[in-house]
Tab-separated table of C-alpha atoms and ligand atoms in Angstrom:
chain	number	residue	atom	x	y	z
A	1	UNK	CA	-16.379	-3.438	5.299
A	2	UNK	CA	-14.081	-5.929	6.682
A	3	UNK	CA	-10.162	-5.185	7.582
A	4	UNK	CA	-8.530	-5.761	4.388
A	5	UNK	CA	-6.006	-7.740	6.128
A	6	UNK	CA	-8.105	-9.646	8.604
A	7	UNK	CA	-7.929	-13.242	6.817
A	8	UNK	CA	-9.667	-15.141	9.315
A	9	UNK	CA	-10.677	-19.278	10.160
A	10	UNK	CA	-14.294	-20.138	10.569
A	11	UNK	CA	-14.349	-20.192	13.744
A	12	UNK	CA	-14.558	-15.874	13.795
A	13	UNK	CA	-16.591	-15.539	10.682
A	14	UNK	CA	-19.544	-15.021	13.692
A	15	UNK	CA	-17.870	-12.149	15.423
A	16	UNK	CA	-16.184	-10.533	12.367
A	17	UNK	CA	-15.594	-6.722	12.843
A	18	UNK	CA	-16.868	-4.546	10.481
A	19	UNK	CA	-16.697	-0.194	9.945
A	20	UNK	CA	-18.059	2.115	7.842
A	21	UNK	CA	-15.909	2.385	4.994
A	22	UNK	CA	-16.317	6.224	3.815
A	23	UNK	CA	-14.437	8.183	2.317
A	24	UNK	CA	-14.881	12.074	2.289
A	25	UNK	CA	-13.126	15.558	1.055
A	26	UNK	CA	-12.410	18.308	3.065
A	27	UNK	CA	-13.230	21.058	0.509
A	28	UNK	CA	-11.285	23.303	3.231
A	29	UNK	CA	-7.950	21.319	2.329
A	30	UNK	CA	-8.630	19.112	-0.251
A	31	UNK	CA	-7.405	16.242	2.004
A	32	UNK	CA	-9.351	12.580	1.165
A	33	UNK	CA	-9.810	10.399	3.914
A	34	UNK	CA	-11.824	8.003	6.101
A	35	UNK	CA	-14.596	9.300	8.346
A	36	UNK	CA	-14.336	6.239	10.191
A	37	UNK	CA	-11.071	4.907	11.143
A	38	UNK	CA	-10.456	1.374	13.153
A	39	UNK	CA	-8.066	1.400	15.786
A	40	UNK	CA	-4.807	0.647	14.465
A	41	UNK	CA	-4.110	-1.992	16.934
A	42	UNK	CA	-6.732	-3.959	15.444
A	43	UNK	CA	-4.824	-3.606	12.253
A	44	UNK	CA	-1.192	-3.706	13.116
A	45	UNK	CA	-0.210	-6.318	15.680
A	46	UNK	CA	1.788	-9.964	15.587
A	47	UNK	CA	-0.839	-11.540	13.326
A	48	UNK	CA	0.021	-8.905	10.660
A	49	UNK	CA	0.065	-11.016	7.409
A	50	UNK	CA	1.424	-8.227	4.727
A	51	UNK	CA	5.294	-8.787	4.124
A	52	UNK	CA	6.999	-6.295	1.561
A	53	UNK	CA	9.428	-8.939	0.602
A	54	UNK	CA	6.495	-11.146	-1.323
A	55	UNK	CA	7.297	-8.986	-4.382
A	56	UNK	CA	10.677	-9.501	-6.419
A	57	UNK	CA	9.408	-5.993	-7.737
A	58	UNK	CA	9.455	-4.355	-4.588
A	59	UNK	CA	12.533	-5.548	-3.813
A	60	UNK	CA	13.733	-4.166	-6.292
A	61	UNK	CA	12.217	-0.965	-6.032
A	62	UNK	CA	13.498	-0.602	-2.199
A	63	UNK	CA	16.785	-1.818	-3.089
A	64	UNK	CA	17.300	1.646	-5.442
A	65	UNK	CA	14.996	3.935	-2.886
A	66	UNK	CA	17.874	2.669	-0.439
A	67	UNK	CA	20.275	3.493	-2.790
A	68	UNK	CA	18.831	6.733	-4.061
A	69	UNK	CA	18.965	8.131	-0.365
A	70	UNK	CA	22.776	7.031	0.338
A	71	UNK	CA	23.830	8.671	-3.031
A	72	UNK	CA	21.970	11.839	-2.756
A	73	UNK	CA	21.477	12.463	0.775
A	74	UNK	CA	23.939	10.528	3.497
A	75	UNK	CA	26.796	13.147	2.852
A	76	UNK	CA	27.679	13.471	6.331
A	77	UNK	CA	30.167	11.512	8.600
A	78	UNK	CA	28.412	8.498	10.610
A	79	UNK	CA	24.880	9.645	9.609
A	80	UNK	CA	21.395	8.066	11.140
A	81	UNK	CA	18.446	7.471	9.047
A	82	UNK	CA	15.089	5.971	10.418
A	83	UNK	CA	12.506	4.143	8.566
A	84	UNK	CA	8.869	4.274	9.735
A	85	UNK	CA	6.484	1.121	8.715
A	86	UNK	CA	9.909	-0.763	7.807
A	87	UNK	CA	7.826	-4.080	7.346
A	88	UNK	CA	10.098	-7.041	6.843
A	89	UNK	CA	13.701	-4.510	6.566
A	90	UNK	CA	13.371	-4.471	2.865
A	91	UNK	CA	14.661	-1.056	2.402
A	92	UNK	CA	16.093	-0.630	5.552
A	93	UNK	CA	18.675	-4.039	5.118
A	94	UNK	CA	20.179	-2.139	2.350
A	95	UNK	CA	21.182	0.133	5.123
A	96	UNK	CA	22.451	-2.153	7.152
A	97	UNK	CA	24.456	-3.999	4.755
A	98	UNK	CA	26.442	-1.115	4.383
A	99	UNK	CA	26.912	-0.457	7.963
A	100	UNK	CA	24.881	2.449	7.966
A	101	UNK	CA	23.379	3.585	11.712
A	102	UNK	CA	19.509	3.177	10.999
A	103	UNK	CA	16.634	2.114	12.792
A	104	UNK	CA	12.953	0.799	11.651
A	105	UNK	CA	9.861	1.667	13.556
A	106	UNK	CA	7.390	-0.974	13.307
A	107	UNK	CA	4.543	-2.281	15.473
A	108	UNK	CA	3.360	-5.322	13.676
A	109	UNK	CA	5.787	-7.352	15.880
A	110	UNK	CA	5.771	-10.788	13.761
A	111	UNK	CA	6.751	-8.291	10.178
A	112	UNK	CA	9.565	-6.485	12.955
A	113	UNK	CA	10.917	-9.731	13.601
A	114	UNK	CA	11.625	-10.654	10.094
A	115	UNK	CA	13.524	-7.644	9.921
A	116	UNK	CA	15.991	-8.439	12.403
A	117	UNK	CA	16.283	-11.519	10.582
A	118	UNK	CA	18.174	-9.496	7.868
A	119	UNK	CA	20.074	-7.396	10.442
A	120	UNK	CA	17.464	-4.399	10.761
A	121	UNK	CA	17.951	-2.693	14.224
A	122	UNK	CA	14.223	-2.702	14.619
A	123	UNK	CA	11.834	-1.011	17.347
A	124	UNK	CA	8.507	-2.524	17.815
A	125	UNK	CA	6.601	0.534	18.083
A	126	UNK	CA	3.812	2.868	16.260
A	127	UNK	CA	5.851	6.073	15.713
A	128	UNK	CA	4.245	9.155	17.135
A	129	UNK	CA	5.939	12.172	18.370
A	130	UNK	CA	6.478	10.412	21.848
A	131	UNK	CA	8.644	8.093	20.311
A	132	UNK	CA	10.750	10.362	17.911
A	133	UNK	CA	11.879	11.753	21.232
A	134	UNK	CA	13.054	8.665	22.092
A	135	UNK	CA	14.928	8.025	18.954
A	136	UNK	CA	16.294	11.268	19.490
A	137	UNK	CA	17.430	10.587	22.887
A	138	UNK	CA	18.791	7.707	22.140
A	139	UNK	CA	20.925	8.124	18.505
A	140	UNK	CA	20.723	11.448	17.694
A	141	UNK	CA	19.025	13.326	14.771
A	142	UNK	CA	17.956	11.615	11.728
A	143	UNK	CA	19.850	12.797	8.524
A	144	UNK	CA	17.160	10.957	6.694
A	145	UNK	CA	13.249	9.903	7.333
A	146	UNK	CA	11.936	7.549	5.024
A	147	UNK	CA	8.428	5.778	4.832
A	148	UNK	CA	6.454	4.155	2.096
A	149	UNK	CA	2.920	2.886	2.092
A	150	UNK	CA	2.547	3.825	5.708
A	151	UNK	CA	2.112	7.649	6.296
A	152	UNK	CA	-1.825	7.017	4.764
A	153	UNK	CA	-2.238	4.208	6.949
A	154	UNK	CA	-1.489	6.730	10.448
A	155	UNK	CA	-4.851	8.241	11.618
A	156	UNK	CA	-3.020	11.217	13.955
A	157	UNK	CA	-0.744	12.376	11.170
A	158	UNK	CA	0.034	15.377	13.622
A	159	UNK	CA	1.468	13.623	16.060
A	160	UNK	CA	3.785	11.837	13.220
A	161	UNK	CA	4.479	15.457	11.870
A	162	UNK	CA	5.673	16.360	15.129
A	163	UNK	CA	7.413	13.736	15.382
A	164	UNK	CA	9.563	13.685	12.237
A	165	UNK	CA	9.621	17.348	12.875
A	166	UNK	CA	11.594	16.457	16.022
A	167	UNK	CA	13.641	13.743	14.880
A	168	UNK	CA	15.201	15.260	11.353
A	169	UNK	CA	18.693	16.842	11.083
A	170	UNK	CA	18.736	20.645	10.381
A	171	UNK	CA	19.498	19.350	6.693
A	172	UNK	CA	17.642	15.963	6.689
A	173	UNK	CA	14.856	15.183	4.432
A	174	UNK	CA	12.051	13.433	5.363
A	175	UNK	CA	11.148	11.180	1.974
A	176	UNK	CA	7.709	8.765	1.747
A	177	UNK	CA	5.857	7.347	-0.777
A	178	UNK	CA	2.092	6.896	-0.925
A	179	UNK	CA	-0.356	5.731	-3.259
A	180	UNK	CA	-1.505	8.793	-5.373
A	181	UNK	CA	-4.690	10.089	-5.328
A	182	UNK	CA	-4.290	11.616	-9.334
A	183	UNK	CA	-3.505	8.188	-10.103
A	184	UNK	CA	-6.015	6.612	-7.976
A	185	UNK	CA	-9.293	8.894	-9.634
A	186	UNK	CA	-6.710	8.443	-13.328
A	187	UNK	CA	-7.257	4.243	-12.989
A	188	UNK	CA	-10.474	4.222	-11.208
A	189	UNK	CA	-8.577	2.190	-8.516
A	190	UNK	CA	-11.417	2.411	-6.448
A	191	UNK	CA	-9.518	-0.797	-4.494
A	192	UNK	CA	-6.855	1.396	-3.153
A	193	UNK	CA	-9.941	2.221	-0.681
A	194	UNK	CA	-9.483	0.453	2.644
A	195	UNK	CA	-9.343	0.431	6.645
A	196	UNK	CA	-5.397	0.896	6.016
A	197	UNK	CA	-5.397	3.722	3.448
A	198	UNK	CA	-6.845	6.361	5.854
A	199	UNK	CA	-5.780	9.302	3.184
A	200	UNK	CA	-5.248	9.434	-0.356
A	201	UNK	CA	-2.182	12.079	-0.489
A	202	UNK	CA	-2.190	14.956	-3.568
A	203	UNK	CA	0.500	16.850	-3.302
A	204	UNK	CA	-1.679	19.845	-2.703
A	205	UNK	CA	-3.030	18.352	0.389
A	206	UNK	CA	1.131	17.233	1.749
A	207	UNK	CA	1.748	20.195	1.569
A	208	UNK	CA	-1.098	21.815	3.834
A	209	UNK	CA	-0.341	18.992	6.015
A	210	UNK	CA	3.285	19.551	6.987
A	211	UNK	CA	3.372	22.963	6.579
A	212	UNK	CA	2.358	23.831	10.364
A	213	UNK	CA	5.275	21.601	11.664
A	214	UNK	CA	7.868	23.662	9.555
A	215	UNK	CA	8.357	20.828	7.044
A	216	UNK	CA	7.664	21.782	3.221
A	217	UNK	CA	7.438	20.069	0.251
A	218	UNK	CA	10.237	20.471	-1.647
A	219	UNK	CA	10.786	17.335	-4.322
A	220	UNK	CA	8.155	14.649	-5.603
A	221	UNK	CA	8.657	12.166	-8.230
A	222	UNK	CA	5.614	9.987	-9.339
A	223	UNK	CA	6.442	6.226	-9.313
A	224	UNK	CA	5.090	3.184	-10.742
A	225	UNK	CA	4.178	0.893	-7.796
A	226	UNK	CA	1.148	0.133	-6.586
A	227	UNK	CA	-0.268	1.276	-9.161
A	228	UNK	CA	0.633	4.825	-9.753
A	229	UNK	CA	2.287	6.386	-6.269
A	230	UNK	CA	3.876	9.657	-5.502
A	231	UNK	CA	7.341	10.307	-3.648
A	232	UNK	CA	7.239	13.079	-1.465
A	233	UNK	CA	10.952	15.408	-0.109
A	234	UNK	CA	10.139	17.334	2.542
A	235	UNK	CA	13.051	19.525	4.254
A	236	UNK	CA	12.802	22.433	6.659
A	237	UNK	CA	11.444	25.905	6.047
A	238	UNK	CA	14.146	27.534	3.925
A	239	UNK	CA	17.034	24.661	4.150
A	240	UNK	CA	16.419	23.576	0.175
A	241	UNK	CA	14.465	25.343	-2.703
A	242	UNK	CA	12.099	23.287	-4.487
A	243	UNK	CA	13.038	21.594	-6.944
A	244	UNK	CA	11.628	21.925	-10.998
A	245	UNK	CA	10.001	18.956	-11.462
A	246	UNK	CA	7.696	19.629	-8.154
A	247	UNK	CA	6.383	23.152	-10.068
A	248	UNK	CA	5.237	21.165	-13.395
A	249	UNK	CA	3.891	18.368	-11.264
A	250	UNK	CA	1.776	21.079	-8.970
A	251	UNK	CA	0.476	22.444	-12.127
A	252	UNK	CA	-0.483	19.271	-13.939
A	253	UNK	CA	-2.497	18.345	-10.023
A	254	UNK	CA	-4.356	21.377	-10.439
A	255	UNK	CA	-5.525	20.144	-13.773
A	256	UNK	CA	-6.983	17.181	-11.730
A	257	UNK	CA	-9.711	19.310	-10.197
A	258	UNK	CA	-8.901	17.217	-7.144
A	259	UNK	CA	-10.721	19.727	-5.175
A	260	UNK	CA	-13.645	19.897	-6.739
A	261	UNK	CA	-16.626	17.704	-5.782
A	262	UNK	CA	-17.426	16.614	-9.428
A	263	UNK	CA	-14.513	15.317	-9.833
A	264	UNK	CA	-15.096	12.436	-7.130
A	265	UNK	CA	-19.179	12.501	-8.057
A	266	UNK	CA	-17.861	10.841	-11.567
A	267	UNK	CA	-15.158	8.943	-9.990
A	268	UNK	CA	-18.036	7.080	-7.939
A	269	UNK	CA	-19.951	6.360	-11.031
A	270	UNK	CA	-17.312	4.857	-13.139
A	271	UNK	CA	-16.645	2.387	-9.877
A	272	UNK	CA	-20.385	1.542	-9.995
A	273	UNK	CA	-19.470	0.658	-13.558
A	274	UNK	CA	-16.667	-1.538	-12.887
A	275	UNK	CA	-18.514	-3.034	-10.500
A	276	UNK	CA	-21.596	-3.997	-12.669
A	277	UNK	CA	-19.045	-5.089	-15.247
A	278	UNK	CA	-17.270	-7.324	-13.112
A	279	UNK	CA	-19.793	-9.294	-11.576
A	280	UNK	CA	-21.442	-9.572	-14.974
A	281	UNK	CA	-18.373	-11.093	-16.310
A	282	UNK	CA	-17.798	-13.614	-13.524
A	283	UNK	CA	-21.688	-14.407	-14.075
A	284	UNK	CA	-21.118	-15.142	-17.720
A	285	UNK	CA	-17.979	-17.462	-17.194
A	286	UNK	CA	-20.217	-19.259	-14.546
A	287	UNK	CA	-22.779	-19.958	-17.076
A	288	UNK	CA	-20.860	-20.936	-19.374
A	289	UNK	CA	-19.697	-23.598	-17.008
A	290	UNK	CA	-15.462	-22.013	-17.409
A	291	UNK	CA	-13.413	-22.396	-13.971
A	292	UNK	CA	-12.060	-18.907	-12.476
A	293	UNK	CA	-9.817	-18.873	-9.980
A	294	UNK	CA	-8.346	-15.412	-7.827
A	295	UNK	CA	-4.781	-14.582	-7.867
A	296	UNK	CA	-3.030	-12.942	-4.991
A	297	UNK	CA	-5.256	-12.220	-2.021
A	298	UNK	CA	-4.186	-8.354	-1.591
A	299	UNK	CA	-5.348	-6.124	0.645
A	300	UNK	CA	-6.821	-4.165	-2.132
A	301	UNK	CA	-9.232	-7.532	-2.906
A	302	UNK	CA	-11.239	-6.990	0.517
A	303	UNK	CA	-12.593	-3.895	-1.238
A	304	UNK	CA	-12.959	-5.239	-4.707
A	305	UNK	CA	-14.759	-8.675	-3.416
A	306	UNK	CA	-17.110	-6.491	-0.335
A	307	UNK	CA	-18.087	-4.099	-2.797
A	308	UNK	CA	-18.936	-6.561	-5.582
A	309	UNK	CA	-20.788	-8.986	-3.230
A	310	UNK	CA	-18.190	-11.877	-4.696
A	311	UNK	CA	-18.332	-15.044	-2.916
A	312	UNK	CA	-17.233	-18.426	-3.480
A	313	UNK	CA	-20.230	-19.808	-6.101
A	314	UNK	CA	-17.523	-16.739	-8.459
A	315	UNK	CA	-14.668	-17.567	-7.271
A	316	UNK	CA	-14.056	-20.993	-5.239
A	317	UNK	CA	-10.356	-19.775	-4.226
A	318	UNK	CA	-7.934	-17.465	-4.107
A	319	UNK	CA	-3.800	-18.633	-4.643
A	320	UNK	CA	-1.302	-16.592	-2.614
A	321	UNK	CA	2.297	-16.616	-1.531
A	322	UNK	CA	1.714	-16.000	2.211
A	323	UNK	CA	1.663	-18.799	4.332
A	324	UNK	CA	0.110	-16.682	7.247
A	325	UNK	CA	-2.924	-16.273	5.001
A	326	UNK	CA	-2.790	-19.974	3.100
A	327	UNK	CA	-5.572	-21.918	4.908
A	328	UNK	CA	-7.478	-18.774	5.949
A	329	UNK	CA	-10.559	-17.074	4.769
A	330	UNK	CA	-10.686	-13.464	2.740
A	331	UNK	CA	-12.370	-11.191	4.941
A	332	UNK	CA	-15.997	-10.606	4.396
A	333	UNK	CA	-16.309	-12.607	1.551
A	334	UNK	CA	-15.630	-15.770	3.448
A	335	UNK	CA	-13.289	-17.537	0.174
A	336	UNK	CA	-10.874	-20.225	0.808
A	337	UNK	CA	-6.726	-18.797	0.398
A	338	UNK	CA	-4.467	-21.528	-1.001
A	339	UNK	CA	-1.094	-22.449	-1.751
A	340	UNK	CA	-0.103	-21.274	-5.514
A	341	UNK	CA	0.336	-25.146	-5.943
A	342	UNK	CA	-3.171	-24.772	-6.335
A	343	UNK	CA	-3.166	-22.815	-9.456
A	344	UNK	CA	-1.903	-25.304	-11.545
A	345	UNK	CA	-3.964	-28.418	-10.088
A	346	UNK	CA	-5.506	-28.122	-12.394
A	347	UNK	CA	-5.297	-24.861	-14.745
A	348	UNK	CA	-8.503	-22.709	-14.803
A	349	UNK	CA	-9.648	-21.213	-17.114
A	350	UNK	CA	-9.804	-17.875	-16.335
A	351	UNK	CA	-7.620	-16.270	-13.104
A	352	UNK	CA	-8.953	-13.053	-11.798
A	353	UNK	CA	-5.130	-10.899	-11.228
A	354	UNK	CA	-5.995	-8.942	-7.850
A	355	UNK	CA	-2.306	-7.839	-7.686
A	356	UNK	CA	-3.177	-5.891	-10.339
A	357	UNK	CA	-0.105	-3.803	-9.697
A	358	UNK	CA	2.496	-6.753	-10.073
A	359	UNK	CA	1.430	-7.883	-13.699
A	360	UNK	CA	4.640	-7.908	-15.262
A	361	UNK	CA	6.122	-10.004	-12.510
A	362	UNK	CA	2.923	-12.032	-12.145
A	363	UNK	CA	2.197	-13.259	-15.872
A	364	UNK	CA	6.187	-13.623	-16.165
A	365	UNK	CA	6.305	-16.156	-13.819
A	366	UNK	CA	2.604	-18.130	-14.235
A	367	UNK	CA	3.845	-18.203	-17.969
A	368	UNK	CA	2.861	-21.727	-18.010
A	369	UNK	CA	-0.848	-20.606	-17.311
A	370	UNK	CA	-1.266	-18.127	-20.673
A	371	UNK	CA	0.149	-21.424	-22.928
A	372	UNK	CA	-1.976	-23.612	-21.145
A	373	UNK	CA	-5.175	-21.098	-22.491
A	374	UNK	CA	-5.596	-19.412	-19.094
A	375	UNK	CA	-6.842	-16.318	-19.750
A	376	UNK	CA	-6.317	-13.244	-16.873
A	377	UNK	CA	-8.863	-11.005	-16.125
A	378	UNK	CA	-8.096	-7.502	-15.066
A	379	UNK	CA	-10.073	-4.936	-13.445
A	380	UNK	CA	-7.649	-1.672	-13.376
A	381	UNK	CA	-8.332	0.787	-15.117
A	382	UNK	CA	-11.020	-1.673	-16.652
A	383	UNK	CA	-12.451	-4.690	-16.817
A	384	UNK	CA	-10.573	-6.941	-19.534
A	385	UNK	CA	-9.123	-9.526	-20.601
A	386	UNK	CA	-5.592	-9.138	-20.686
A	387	UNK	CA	-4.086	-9.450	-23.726
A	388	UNK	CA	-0.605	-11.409	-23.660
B	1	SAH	N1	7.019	-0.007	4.022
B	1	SAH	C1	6.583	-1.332	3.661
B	1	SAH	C2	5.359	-1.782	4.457
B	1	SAH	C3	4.075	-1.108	4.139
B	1	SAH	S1	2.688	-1.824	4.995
B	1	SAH	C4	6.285	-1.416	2.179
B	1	SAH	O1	6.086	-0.399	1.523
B	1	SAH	O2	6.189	-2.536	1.665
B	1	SAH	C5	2.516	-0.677	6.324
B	1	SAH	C6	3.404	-1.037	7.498
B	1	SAH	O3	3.345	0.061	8.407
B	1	SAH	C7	2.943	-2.270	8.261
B	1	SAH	O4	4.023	-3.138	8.441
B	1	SAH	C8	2.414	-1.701	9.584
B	1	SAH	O5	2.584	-2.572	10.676
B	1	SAH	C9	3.224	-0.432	9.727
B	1	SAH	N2	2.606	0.668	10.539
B	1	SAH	C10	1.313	0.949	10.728
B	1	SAH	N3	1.160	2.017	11.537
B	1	SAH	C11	2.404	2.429	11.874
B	1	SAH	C12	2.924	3.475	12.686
B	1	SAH	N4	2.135	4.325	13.350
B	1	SAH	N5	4.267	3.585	12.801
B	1	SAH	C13	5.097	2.741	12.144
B	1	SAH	N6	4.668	1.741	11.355
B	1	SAH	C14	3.340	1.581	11.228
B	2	TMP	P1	0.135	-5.917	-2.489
B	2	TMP	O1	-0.638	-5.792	-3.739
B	2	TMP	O2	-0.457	-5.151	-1.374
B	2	TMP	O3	1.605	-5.684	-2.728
B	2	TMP	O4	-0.006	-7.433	-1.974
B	2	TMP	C1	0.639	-8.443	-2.592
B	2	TMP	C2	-0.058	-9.753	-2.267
B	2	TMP	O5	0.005	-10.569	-3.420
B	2	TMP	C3	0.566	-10.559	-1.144
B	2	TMP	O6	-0.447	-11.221	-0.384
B	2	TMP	C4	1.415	-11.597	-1.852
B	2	TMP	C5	0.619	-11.809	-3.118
B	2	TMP	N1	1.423	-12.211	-4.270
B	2	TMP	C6	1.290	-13.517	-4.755
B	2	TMP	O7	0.504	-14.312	-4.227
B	2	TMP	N2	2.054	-13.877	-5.840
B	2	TMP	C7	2.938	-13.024	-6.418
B	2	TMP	O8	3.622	-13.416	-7.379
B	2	TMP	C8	3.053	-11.685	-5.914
B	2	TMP	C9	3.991	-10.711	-6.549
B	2	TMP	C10	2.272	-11.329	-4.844
């Protein structure tokens, strides 16, 4: 495989870099991961073309996360919260806008300079446990930790366990979201699978991770982005009592079997499935002599295109919203990313929705499309047509 996120021009398509893309379990702790895991400089650096605010969804989302963690957590006087993976500051400029003492850690430098655009005290950096100490030094404990869509994407989670470990508050909470692996294995979002997404969190498998830094689990509330994601508390060995809701959600995991190798043995046939059924769809449009077109050049479309061999005699182009990608090629798979001006110049006939995860915001705004007779295609959990 490809990076997910290295959209390239032809000029590299020669020396392209390409891993082995495998994911395994460790029966002994029932975490999922990569075997093999590309350096994260070649992943995270000023060429970094994923920005969180290219959802109005997200921002929404972030904007109550913010507000969740001021409510229920910033009790203190004057307290400091840190974000790692803060992106563009779309969480963290909630923060700010309320004069709250925060900082972001982030080492894709062109995403960290957006952020100070909105007034997020940003630190260019990949957060380890070298540079909690910093922090530390520098502004004191952190009353809260938050991350989202970033603690699976940091290969030496140990040293970032230390590290929050060192940084938090006696009281602070250390909160981050993650795609879920339940609802990963639930949607057969076999696309969730990519150089970034080094693990695919259970709850079980948090749990065993931050329990030798003194940090345990003690909230988790599922949530709807990105598919089907899981919130995560974690507070200090006997500061808070776990909560309720994280007992019923711990007993509906172990109904998951997500331990269990069968479990991930049937998961890998039902992608072989959607696989087969994909391709034969796009096949059957093409014969039929119907125009497709790709919408929203994820990262999770690396995987889906790589895996299903799709080039450009499928799918001639994908429309995004980046600029940084707009011009570019998808890795691997070598298709053209344009302007969404594109979509409509003229309507196809079909549009394949890789953002399968912004749908509602998606089909609400390419309205214009559906009454057209443009017809989305959908892939998660299945491969349909979408009814509108
Ligand atoms: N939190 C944002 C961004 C997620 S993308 C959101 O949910 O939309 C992941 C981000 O984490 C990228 O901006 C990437 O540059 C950053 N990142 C990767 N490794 C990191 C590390 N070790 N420390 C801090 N940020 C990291
Ligand atoms: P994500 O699925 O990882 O959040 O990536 C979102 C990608 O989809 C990003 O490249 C921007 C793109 N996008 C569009 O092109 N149009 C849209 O309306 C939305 C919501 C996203």
């Amino acid at each position: 495989m490809p990076l997910a996120n290295g959209f390239l021009v032809p000029d590299h398509f020669s020396d392209e870099y390409f891993f082995e893309l495998a994911p395994a379990l460790c029966s002994g702790c029932g975490m999922v991961q990569l075997v093999e895991q590309p350096d994260p400089e070649k992943m995270f650096h000023g060429d970094y073309p994923f920005f969180s605010h290219s959802s109005r969804s997200m921002a929404q989302h972030f904007k109550a996360f913010a507000d969740m963690v001021r409510r229920d957590w910033l009790t203190g006087d004057d307290p400091f919260v840190c974000e790692i993976g803060s992106n563009d500051g779309i969480l963290l400029k909630h923060m700010a806008v309320a004069g709250i003492r925060h900082l972001g850690v982030e080492p894709s430098v062109n995403v960290a300079a957006a952020a100070r655009t909105h007034g997020v005290n940003t630190l260019a950096a990949f957060f380890n446990r070298d540079v909690a100490q910093r922090i530390r030094h520098e502004h004191g404990a952190a009353s809260a930790i938050m991350a989202a869509n970033v603690m699976c994407h940091i290969p030496d989670l140990p040293s970032v366990a230390a590290g929050v470990e060192h940084l938090l508050a006696a009281d602070g909470v250390f909160i981050f979201e993650d795609p879920y692996l339940g609802a990963v294995l639930e949607k057969t979002a076999y696309d969730q699978i990519y150089d970034e997404h080094v693990f695919l969190f259970s709850l079980a498998s948090v749990m065993r991770a931050f329990e030798p830094f003194g940090l345990t689990l003690v909230d988790a509330e599922p949530q709807s982005t990105h598919g089907g994601s899981m919130r995560y508390v974690l507070a200090r060995h006997g500061r808070r009592s776990p909560s309720a809701r994280l007992e019923t959600l711990l007993a509906h995991e172990a109904g998951l079997k997500l331990t269990d190798h069968a479990t991930f043995a049937a998961f890998a046939e039902r992608c072989r499935q959607s696989r087969d059924r994909l391709v034969a769809l796009l096949g059957e449009l093409k014969a039929d002599g119907k125009r497709v077109v790709g919408y929203a050049a994820t990262s999770k479309s690396t995987t889906v295109l790589n895996y299903c061999g799709i080039t450009d005699d499928l799918l001639p182009f994908i429309v995004d919203t980046t600029p940084l990608k707009q011009g570019r090629f998808t890795p691997g798979s070598h298709i053209p990313v344009r302007h969404p001006a594109a979509f409509a110049d003229p309507w196809p006939d079909y549009a394949l929705l890789f953002a399968w995860n912004h749908e509602a915001e998606i089909l609400a705004k390419e309205d214009a499309f559906t009454r057209s007779g443009g017809r989305w295609i959908r892939f998660v959990p299945k491969v349909e047509l979408i009814e509108v």
